[in-house]
CSV table of C-alpha atoms in Angstrom, one decimal:
chain,number,residue,atom,x,y,z
A,327,MET,CA,-28.5,39.1,-30.0
A,328,ILE,CA,-28.9,35.6,-31.4
A,329,SER,CA,-25.3,35.4,-32.4
A,330,ALA,CA,-24.3,36.4,-28.9
A,331,ILE,CA,-26.5,33.6,-27.5
A,332,ASP,CA,-25.1,31.1,-30.0
A,333,ALA,CA,-21.5,32.1,-29.0
A,334,THR,CA,-22.4,31.7,-25.3
A,335,PHE,CA,-24.0,28.3,-26.0
A,336,GLN,CA,-21.0,27.1,-28.0
A,337,THR,CA,-18.7,28.2,-25.2
A,338,ALA,CA,-20.8,26.5,-22.6
A,339,SER,CA,-20.9,23.4,-24.7
A,340,GLN,CA,-17.1,23.4,-25.1
A,341,ILE,CA,-16.8,23.7,-21.3
A,342,VAL,CA,-19.2,20.8,-20.7
A,343,ARG,CA,-17.2,18.6,-23.2
A,344,GLN,CA,-13.9,19.5,-21.5
A,345,LEU,CA,-15.4,18.7,-18.0
A,346,LYS,CA,-16.7,15.4,-19.3
A,347,GLY,CA,-13.3,14.6,-20.7
A,348,LEU,CA,-11.6,15.5,-17.3
A,349,VAL,CA,-14.2,13.4,-15.4
A,350,SER,CA,-13.7,10.5,-17.8
A,351,ARG,CA,-10.0,10.6,-17.3
A,352,PHE,CA,-10.3,10.9,-13.5
A,353,VAL,CA,-12.7,7.9,-13.4
A,354,LEU,CA,-10.3,5.9,-15.6
A,355,VAL,CA,-7.2,6.8,-13.6
A,356,SER,CA,-9.0,6.2,-10.2
A,357,GLY,CA,-10.3,2.9,-11.5
A,358,LEU,CA,-6.8,1.8,-12.4
A,359,VAL,CA,-5.6,2.7,-8.9
A,360,TRP,CA,-8.5,1.3,-6.9
A,361,ASN,CA,-10.0,-1.5,-8.9
A,362,SER,CA,-8.5,-5.0,-8.9
A,363,PRO,CA,-6.6,-5.5,-12.2
A,364,ALA,CA,-3.1,-4.4,-11.6
A,365,VAL,CA,-1.1,-2.3,-14.0
A,366,ALA,CA,1.8,-3.8,-15.9
A,367,ALA,CA,4.4,-2.3,-13.5
A,368,ASP,CA,2.9,-4.4,-10.7
A,369,VAL,CA,3.9,-7.6,-12.4
A,370,SER,CA,7.6,-7.0,-11.6
A,371,GLN,CA,6.6,-6.6,-8.0
A,372,LEU,CA,4.9,-10.0,-7.7
A,373,PRO,CA,5.6,-11.9,-4.5
A,374,PRO,CA,8.1,-14.7,-5.0
A,375,GLY,CA,5.6,-17.5,-4.8
A,376,LEU,CA,3.5,-15.9,-7.6
A,377,GLN,CA,6.6,-15.1,-9.6
A,378,ALA,CA,7.5,-18.8,-9.5
A,379,LYS,CA,4.0,-19.6,-11.0
A,380,VAL,CA,4.6,-17.2,-13.8
A,381,ASP,CA,8.1,-18.6,-14.4
A,382,LEU,CA,6.7,-22.2,-14.6
A,383,ALA,CA,4.0,-21.1,-17.0
A,384,ALA,CA,6.5,-19.3,-19.2
A,385,GLN,CA,8.8,-22.4,-19.2
A,386,ALA,CA,5.9,-24.7,-20.1
A,387,CYS,CA,5.0,-22.4,-23.0
A,388,ALA,CA,8.6,-22.2,-24.3
A,389,GLU,CA,8.8,-26.0,-24.2
A,390,PHE,CA,5.6,-26.4,-26.2
A,391,ASN,CA,6.8,-25.6,-29.8
A,392,ASP,CA,8.9,-22.6,-28.7
A,393,GLY,CA,5.8,-20.6,-27.7
A,394,GLN,CA,6.0,-17.0,-26.5
A,395,PHE,CA,4.4,-16.4,-23.1
A,396,ASP,CA,2.4,-13.3,-22.3
A,397,LEU,CA,0.2,-12.1,-19.4
A,398,ASP,CA,-3.1,-10.6,-20.5
A,399,TRP,CA,-5.0,-7.9,-18.7
A,400,GLY,CA,-6.5,-9.2,-15.5
A,401,ALA,CA,-3.9,-11.9,-15.0
A,402,VAL,CA,-2.7,-10.0,-11.9
A,403,GLU,CA,-5.2,-8.5,-9.5
A,404,ARG,CA,-4.9,-6.7,-6.2
A,405,VAL,CA,-7.8,-7.1,-3.8
A,406,ASP,CA,-8.2,-7.3,-0.1
A,407,LEU,CA,-8.9,-11.0,0.5
A,408,ASP,CA,-8.7,-11.2,4.3
A,409,GLY,CA,-10.3,-7.9,5.5
A,410,ASP,CA,-7.1,-6.3,6.8
A,411,LEU,CA,-7.7,-3.3,4.5
A,412,ARG,CA,-4.5,-4.1,2.5
A,413,ARG,CA,-4.7,-5.4,-1.0
A,414,ASP,CA,-3.4,-8.9,-1.5
A,415,TRP,CA,-2.3,-10.5,-4.7
A,416,VAL,CA,-4.1,-12.8,-7.1
A,417,LEU,CA,-2.6,-14.4,-10.1
A,418,ASN,CA,-5.2,-15.8,-12.6
A,419,GLU,CA,-4.1,-18.3,-15.2
A,420,SER,CA,-7.1,-17.3,-17.2
A,421,GLY,CA,-4.9,-14.3,-18.2
A,422,PHE,CA,-2.0,-16.5,-19.3
A,423,ALA,CA,-1.4,-16.7,-23.0
A,424,CYS,CA,1.0,-19.0,-25.1
A,425,SER,CA,1.4,-18.3,-28.8
A,426,SER,CA,1.8,-22.0,-29.6
A,427,ALA,CA,-1.1,-23.4,-27.5
A,428,ALA,CA,-4.7,-22.2,-27.2
A,429,SER,CA,-5.5,-24.1,-24.0
A,430,LEU,CA,-2.2,-24.7,-22.1
A,431,TYR,CA,-3.4,-23.2,-18.9
A,432,CYS,CA,-7.2,-23.8,-18.6
A,433,GLY,CA,-9.6,-26.7,-19.3
A,434,THR,CA,-13.2,-27.6,-18.8
A,435,GLY,CA,-12.7,-27.3,-15.0
A,436,GLY,CA,-11.7,-23.7,-15.4
A,437,CYS,CA,-8.3,-22.1,-14.7
A,438,MET,CA,-6.1,-21.9,-11.6
A,439,SER,CA,-6.1,-18.8,-9.6
A,440,HIS,CA,-3.3,-18.3,-7.1
A,441,PHE,CA,-4.1,-16.2,-4.0
A,442,TRP,CA,-1.2,-14.7,-2.1
A,443,VAL,CA,-2.3,-14.0,1.5
A,444,GLY,CA,-0.5,-14.6,4.7
A,445,GLU,CA,2.8,-14.7,2.9
A,446,GLU,CA,1.8,-18.0,1.1
A,447,VAL,CA,0.3,-19.1,-2.2
A,448,HIS,CA,-3.0,-20.9,-2.1
A,449,SER,CA,-4.4,-22.1,-5.4
A,450,LEU,CA,-7.9,-22.9,-6.6
A,451,LEU,CA,-9.2,-24.4,-9.9
A,452,ASN,CA,-12.2,-22.2,-10.7
A,453,GLN,CA,-14.4,-20.8,-13.5
A,454,GLY,CA,-14.4,-17.3,-12.0
A,455,TRP,CA,-14.3,-15.8,-8.6
A,456,THR,CA,-15.2,-12.6,-6.7
A,457,VAL,CA,-14.8,-11.2,-3.2
A,458,VAL,CA,-17.9,-10.2,-1.2
A,459,ASP,CA,-18.4,-8.7,2.3
A,460,PHE,CA,-20.5,-10.9,4.5
A,461,GLY,CA,-20.8,-9.3,7.9
A,462,ARG,CA,-17.2,-8.8,9.1
A,463,GLN,CA,-15.9,-11.5,6.8
A,464,ARG,CA,-14.3,-11.1,3.4
A,465,VAL,CA,-15.5,-14.1,1.4
A,466,VAL,CA,-14.0,-15.5,-1.8
A,467,VAL,CA,-16.9,-17.0,-3.8
A,468,ALA,CA,-15.7,-19.1,-6.8
A,469,GLY,CA,-17.6,-21.0,-9.5
A,470,ILE,CA,-16.1,-24.5,-9.6
A,471,HIS,CA,-16.6,-27.6,-11.7
A,472,GLY,CA,-20.0,-29.3,-11.3
A,473,SER,CA,-18.4,-32.6,-10.3
A,474,ASN,CA,-17.7,-30.9,-6.9
A,475,CYS,CA,-21.5,-30.8,-6.5
A,476,ASP,CA,-22.3,-34.3,-7.5
A,477,GLY,CA,-23.0,-33.3,-11.1
A,478,ILE,CA,-21.1,-32.7,-14.4
A,479,ASN,CA,-19.4,-29.6,-15.7
A,480,PRO,CA,-22.5,-27.5,-16.5
A,481,THR,CA,-24.0,-28.3,-13.1
A,482,PRO,CA,-24.1,-25.0,-11.1
A,483,CYS,CA,-21.5,-25.2,-8.3
A,484,VAL,CA,-19.8,-22.6,-6.1
A,485,THR,CA,-17.5,-22.6,-3.1
A,486,ALA,CA,-17.3,-19.8,-0.5
A,487,SER,CA,-14.1,-19.4,1.6
A,488,VAL,CA,-12.8,-17.1,4.3
A,489,TRP,CA,-9.2,-16.6,5.3
A,490,ASP,CA,-8.3,-17.7,8.9
A,491,ALA,CA,-5.3,-15.5,9.6
A,492,GLU,CA,-4.5,-17.3,12.9
A,493,ALA,CA,-4.4,-20.8,11.3
A,494,LYS,CA,-3.1,-19.3,8.0
A,495,THR,CA,-5.6,-21.3,5.9
A,496,TRP,CA,-8.8,-20.9,3.9
A,497,ARG,CA,-11.9,-22.2,5.6
A,498,SER,CA,-15.0,-23.4,3.7
A,499,SER,CA,-17.6,-26.0,4.1
A,500,ALA,CA,-20.3,-27.7,2.1
A,501,GLY,CA,-23.6,-26.9,3.7
A,502,ASP,CA,-25.9,-29.8,4.6
A,503,TRP,CA,-29.1,-28.8,2.9
A,504,GLU,CA,-32.3,-30.6,4.0
């Protein structure tokens, strides 16, 4: 009787392990499809304005001691920036790598991110960014250099911008705090 229970338990344990494996693979695959970092195949599909940024970065790397250029994971992201339910393109220079230079693309102010929306490239020097929903607006919130907030680099400072599709421009304002 005990060996039959042990066999049933072992079979149930194997089924649970198999299900966990399937769920993990499903979560991984669905995460690749729906989350923002693009897969390597998407790099070949970059819009022309972003491809030009990659080409310039690769050229700069090659000219600096014959460096080899590479795009790290997260250099290309797909995210809805303007609320039209279609994923736009973002190219983050924080994901650029050059074999002959450790800091060719970023500095104390951060790294450039290039946002492709409205068939144009708009670039922002930042120390990280995210997109949040605020009412009906999609808002790009970015950490920026503290000098933009009357401070120095470690001074906390952010900017929040929304895409104005009619004017084809980003809109943001510094609030007047009292």
